[in-house]
mmCIF file of C-alpha atoms in Angstrom:
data_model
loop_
_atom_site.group_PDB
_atom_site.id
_atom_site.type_symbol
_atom_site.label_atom_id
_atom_site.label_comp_id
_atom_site.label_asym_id
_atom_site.label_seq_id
_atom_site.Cartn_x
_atom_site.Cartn_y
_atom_site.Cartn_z
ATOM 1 C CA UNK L 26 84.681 103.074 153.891
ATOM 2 C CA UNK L 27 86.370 106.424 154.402
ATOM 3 C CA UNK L 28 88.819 107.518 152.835
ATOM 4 C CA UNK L 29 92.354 106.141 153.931
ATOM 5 C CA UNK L 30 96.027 106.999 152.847
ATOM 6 C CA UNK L 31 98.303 103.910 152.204
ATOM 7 C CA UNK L 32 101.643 105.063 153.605
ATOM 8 C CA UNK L 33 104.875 103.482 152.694
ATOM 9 C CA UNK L 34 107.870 101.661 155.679
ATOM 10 C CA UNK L 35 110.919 102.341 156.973
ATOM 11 C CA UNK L 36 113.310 99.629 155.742
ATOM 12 C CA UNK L 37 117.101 98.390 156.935
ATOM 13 C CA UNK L 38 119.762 98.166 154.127
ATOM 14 C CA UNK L 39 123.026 97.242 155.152
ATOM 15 C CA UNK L 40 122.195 97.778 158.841
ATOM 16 C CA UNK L 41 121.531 101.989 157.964
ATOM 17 C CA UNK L 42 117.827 102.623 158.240
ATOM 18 C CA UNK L 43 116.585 104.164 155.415
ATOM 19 C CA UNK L 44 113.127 106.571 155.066
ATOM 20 C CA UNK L 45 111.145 105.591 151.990
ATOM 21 C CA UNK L 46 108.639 108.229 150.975
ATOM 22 C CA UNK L 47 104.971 107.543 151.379
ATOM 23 C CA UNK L 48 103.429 106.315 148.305
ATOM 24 C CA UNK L 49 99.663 106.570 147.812
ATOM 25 C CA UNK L 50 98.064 103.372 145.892
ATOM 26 C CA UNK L 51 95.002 103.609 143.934
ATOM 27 C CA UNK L 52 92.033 101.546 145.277
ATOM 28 C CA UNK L 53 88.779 101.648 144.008
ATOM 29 C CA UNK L 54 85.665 102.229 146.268
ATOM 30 C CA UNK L 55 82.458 101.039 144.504
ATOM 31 C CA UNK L 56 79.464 104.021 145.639
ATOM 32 C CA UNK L 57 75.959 102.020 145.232
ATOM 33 C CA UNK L 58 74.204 105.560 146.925
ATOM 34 C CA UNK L 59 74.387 108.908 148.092
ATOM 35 C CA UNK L 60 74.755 107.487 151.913
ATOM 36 C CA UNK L 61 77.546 104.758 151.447
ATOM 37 C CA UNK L 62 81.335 104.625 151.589
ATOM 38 C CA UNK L 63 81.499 107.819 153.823
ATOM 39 C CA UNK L 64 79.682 110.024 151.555
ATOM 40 C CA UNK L 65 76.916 111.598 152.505
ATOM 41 C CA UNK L 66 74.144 114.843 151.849
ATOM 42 C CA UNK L 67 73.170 115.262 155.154
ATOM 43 C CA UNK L 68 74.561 118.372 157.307
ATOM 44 C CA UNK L 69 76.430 119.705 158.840
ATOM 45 C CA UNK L 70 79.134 117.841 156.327
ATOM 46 C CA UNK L 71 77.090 119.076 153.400
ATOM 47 C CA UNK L 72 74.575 121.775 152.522
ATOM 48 C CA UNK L 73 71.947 120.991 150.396
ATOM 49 C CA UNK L 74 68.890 123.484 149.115
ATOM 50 C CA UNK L 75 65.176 123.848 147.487
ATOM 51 C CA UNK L 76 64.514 121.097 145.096
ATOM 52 C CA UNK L 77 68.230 120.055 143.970
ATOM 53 C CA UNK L 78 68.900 115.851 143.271
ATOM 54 C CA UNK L 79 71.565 114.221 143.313
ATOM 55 C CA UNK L 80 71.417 109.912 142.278
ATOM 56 C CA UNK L 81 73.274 107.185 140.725
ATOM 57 C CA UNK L 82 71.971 106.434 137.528
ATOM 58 C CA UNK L 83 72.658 105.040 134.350
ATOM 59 C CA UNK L 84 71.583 108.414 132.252
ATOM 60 C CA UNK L 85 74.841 108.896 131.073
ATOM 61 C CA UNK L 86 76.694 105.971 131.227
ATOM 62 C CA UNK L 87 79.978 106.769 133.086
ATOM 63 C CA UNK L 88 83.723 107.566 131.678
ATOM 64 C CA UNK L 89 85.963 104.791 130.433
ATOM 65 C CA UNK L 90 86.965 102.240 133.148
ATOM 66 C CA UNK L 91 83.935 103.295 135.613
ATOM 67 C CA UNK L 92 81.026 100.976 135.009
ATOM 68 C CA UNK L 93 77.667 102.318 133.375
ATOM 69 C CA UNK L 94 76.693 104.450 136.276
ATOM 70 C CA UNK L 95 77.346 107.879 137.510
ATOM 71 C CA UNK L 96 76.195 110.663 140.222
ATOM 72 C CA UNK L 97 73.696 112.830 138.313
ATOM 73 C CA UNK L 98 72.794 116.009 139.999
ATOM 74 C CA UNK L 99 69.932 118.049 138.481
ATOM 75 C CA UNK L 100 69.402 122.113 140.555
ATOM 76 C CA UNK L 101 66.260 123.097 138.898
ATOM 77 C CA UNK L 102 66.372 126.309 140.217
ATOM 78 C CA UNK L 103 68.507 129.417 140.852
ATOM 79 C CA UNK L 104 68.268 128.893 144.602
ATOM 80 C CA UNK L 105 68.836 124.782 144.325
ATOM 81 C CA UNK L 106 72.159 123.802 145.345
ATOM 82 C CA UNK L 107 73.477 120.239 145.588
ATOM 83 C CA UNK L 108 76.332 118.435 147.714
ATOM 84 C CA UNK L 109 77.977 115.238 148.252
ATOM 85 C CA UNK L 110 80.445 114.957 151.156
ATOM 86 C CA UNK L 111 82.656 112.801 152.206
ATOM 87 C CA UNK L 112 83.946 114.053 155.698
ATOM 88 C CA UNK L 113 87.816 112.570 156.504
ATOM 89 C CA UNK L 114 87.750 110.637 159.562
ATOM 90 C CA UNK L 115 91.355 112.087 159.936
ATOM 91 C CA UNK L 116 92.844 115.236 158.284
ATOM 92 C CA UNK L 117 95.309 115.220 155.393
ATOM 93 C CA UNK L 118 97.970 117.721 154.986
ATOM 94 C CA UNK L 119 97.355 119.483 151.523
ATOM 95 C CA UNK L 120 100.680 119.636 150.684
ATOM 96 C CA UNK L 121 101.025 115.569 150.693
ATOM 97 C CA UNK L 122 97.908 114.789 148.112
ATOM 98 C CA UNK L 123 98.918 114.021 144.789
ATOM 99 C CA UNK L 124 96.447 112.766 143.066
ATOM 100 C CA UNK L 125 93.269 114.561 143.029
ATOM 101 C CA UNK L 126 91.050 114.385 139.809
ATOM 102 C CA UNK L 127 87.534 113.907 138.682
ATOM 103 C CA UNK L 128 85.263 112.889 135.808
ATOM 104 C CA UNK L 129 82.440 115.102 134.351
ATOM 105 C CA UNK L 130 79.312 114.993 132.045
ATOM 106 C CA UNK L 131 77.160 117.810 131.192
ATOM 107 C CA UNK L 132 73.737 116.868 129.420
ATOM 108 C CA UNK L 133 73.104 118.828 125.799
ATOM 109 C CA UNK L 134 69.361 119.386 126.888
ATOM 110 C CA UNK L 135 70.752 121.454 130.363
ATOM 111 C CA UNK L 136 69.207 125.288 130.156
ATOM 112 C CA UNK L 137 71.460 126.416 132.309
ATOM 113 C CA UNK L 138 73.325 129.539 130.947
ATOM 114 C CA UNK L 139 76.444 130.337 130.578
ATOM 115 C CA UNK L 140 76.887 126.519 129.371
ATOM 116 C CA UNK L 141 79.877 125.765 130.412
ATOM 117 C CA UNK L 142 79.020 125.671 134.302
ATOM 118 C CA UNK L 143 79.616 122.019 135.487
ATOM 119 C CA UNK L 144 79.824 120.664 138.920
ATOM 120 C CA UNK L 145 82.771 121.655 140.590
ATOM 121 C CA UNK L 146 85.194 119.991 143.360
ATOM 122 C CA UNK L 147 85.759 121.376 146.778
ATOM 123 C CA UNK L 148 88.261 120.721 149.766
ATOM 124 C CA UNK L 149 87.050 122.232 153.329
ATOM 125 C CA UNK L 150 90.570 123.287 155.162
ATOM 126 C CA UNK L 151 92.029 124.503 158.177
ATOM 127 C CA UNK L 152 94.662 126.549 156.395
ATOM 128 C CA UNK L 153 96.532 127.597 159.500
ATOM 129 C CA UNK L 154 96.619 123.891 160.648
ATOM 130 C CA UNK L 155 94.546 122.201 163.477
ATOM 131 C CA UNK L 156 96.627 123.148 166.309
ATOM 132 C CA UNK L 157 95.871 127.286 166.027
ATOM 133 C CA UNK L 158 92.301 128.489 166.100
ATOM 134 C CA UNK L 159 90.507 129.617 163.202
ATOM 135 C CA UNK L 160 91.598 128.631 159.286
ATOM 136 C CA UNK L 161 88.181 127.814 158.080
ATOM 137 C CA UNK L 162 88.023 128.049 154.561
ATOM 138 C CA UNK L 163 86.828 125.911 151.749
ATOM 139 C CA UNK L 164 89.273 125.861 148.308
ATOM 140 C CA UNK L 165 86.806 125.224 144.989
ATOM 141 C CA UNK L 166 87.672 124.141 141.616
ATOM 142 C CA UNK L 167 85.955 124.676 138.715
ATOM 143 C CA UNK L 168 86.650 123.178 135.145
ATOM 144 C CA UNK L 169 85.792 126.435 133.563
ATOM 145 C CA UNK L 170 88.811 128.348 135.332
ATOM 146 C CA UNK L 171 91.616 125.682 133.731
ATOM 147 C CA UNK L 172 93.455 126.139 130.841
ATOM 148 C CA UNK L 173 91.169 127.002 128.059
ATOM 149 C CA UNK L 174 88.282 128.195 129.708
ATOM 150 C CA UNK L 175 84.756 128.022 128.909
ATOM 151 C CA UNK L 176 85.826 126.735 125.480
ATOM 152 C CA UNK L 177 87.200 123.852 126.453
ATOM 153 C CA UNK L 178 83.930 122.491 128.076
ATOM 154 C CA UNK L 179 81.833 119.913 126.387
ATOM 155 C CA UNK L 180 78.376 119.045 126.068
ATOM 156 C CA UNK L 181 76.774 115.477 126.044
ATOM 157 C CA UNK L 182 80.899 113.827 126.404
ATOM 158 C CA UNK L 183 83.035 113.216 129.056
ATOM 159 C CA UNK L 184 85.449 115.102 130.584
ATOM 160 C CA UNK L 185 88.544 114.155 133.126
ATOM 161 C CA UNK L 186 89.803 117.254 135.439
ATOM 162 C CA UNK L 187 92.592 117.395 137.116
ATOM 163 C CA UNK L 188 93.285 119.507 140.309
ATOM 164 C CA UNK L 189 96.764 119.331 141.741
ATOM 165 C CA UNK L 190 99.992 121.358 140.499
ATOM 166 C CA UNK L 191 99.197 124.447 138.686
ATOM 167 C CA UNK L 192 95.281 123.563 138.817
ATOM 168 C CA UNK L 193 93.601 127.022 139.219
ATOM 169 C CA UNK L 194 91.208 127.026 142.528
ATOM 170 C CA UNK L 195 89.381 129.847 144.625
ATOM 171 C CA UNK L 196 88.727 130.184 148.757
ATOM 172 C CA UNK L 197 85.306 131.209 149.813
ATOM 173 C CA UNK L 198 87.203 133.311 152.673
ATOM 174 C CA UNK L 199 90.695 135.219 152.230
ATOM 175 C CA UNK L 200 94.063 133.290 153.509
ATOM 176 C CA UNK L 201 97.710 133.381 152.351
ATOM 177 C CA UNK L 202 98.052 133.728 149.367
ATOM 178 C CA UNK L 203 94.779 134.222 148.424
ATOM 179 C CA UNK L 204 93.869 138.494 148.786
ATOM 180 C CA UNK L 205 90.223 138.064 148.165
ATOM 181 C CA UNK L 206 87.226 135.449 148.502
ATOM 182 C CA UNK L 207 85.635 134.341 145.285
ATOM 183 C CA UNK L 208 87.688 136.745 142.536
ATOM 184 C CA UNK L 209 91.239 135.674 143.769
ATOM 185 C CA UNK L 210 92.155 132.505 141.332
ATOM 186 C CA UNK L 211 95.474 130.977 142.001
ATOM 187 C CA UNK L 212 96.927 127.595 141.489
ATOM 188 C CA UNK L 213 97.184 125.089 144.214
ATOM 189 C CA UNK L 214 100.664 124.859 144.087
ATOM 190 C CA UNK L 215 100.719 128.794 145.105
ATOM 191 C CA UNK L 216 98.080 127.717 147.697
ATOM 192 C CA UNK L 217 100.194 125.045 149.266
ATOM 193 C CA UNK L 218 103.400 127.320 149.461
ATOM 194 C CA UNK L 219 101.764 129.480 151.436
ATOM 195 C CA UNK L 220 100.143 127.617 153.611
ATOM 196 C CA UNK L 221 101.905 124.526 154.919
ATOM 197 C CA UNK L 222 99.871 123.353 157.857
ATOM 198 C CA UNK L 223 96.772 123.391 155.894
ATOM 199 C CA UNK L 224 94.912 120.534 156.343
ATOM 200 C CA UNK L 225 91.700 118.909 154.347
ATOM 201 C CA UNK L 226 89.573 118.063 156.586
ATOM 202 C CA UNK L 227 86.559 117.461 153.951
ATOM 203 C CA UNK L 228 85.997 116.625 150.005
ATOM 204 C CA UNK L 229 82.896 117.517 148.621
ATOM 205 C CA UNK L 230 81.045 117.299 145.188
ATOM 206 C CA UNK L 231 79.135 120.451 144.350
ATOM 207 C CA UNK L 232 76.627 122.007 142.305
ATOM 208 C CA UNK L 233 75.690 125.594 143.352
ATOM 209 C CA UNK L 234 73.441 128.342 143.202
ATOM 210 C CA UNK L 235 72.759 129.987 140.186
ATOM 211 C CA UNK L 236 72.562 126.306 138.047
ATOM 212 C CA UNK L 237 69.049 126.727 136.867
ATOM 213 C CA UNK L 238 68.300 124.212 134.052
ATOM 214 C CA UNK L 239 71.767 122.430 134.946
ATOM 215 C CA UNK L 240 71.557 118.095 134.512
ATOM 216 C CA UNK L 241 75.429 116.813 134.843
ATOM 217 C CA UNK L 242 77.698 113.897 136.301
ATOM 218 C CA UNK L 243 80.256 112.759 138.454
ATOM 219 C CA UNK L 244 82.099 109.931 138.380
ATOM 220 C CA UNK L 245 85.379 108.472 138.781
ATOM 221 C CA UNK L 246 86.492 111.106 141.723
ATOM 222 C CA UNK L 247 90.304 110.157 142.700
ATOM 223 C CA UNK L 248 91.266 111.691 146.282
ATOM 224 C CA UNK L 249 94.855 110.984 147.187
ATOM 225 C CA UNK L 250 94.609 107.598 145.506
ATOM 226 C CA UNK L 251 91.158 106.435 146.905
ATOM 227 C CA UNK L 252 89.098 106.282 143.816
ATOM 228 C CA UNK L 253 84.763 106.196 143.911
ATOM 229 C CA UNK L 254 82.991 104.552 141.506
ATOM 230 C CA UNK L 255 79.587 105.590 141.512
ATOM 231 C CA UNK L 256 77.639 102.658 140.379
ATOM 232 C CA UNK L 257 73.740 101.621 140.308
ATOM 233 C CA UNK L 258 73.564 98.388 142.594
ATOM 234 C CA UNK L 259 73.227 95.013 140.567
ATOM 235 C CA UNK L 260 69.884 93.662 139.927
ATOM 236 C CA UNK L 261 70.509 90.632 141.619
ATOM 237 C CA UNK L 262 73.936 87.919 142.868
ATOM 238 C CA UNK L 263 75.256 86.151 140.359
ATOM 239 C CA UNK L 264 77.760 84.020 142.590
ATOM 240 C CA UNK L 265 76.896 82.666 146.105
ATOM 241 C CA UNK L 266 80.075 84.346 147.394
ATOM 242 C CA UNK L 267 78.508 87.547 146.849
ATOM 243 C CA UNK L 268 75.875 86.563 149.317
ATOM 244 C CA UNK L 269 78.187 85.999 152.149
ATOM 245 C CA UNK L 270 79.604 88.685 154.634
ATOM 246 C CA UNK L 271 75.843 90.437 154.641
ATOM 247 C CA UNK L 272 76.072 91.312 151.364
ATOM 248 C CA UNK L 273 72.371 89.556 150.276
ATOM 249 C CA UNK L 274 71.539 92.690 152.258
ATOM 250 C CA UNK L 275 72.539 95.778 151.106
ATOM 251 C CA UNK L 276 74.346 94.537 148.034
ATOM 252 C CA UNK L 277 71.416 94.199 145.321
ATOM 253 C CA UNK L 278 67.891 95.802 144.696
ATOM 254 C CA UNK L 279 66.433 92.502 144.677
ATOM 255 C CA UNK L 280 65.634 92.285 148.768
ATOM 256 C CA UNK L 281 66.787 88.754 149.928
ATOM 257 C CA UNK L 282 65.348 87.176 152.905
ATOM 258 C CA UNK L 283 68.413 86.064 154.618
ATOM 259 C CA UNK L 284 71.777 84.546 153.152
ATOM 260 C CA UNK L 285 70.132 81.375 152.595
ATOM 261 C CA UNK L 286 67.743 82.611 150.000
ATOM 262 C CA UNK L 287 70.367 84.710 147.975
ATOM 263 C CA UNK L 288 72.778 81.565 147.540
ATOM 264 C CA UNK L 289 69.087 79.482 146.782
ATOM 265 C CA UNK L 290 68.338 82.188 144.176
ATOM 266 C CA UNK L 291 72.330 82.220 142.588
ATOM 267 C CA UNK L 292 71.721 78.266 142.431
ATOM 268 C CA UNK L 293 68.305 78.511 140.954
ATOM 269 C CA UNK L 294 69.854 80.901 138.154
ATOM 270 C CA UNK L 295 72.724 78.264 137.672
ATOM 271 C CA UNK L 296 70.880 75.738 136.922
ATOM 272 C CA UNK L 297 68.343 77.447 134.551
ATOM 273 C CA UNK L 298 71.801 78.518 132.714
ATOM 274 C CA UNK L 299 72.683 75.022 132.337
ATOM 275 C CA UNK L 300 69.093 73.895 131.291
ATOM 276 C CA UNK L 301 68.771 76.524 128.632
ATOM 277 C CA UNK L 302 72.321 75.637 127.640
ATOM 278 C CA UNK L 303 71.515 72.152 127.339
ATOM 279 C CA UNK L 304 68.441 72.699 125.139
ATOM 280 C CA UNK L 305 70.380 74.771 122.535
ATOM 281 C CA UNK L 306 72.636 72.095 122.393
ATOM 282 C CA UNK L 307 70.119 69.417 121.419
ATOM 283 C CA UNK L 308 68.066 71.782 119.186
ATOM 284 C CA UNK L 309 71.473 72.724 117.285
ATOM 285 C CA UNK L 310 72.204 68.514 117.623
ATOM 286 C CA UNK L 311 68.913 67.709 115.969
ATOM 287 C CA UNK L 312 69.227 70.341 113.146
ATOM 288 C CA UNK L 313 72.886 69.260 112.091
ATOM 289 C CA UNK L 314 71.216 65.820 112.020
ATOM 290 C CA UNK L 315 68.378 66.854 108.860
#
């Protein structure tokens, strides 16, 4: 699924039409793998080097309200460099996104120094807007640029990040607003004044160069109201509707022959349930009985 704004209608009171403002509504995407619900590590949408990982796992759990499961990315090496994209089937003006937040974890036993690097979030943008040539530039935030610094990151907890308002970010080229790649830091707010037609054109999870030693997590990544969930998949269904719709295929790590023998397996697991249940109850019959 990619990602999708949910705008709001025009509606009629007392025969004057009247224009409500687009409202975003949170839905919740569940991400079972690095190639599903439109993100992806392949290029040209991301750039990934040397021996970096990136996987859904249950190292770290995951912050409150996201499952067990988070993206861990591991960048062994100075030169390793790890991304996650999720390309935008159609641009979104930066100036309309409102929510835009993420989740991080940074493992106690990371070498990387200094320690309070953790992944960070970018947007790829056409500052000038799609309709005049040129504007490429990518906008990055970091957690260790925000209010408080590299004090205010944690080791072996979660953290939640916000990005919008006065949110400081960087551009990896110069624009409006911005004098300088890399060393300018202004707020995306400033950004967004100065450059109205700039549109997002991609979101992308990132762990760069010079990480050595760096293990963290993502999780919990809210773009404009479309929330990801990165979650491991479930061992195997647990309710024949789960089966339907194709999901005995991609759904589970147990591999399923064909619908038939997902809904037989659900049943099968049913009805061991109920025997096992029915045995505790005579067992805890016969004892109240001595």
């Amino acid at each position: 699924m990619k990602m999708k704004t949910i705008l709001g209608s025009v509606v009629a009171t007392l025969g004057v039409a009247l224009s409500v403002p687009a409202i975003a509504f949170a839905a919740t995407t569940v991400v079972n793998s690095t190639e599903d619900a439109g993100w992806t590590r392949q290029a040209p949408a991301a750039d990934n080097r040397g021996t970096a990982t990136m996987e859904i796992s249950n190292s770290f759990g995951a912050p409150s309200g996201f499952g067990s499961s988070s993206l861990v990315i591991k960048t062994l090496t100075g030169a390793d460099k790890a991304q996650l994209a999720n390309p935008l089937e159609t641009s979104v003006l930066l100036s309309s996104i409102d929510q835009l937040s993420y989740n991080t974890f940074r493992d106690g036993k990371s070498t990387s120094n200094p320690k309070s690097q953790l992944p960070a979030l970018n947007l790829v943008i056409d500052f000038n807007g799609e309709a005049t040539e040129g504007g490429f530039a990518t906008l990055v935030y970091e957690p260790v640029y925000q209010k408080g610094g590299a004090a205010s990151i944690k080791e072996n907890q979660w953290q939640s990040w916000d990005g919008t308002g006065d949110a400081i970010w960087w551009s990896t080229r110069p624009m409006p607003g911005v004098a300088t790649r890399d060393t300018t830091y202004v707020s995306l707010d400033s950004i967004i004044a100065n450059n109205r037609q700039a549109v997002v054109q991609n979101v992308i999870i990132n762990q760069g160069t010079g990480n050595a030693g760096l293990t963290a997590a993502v999780d919990g990544l809210n773009f404009n109201g479309n929330v990801f969930n990165f979650e491991l998949k479930p061992e195997r269904a647990t309710d024949k509707e789960d089966c339907k719709k194709e999901g005995w295929k991609t759904n589970f790590i147990t591999t399923y022959k064909n619908q038939g023998d997902c809904v037989s397996s659900v049943t099968s697991q049913m009805n061991k349930s109920d025997t096992n249940k029915t045995v505790l109850f005579k067992i805890k019959e016969a004892l109240s009985l001595e």
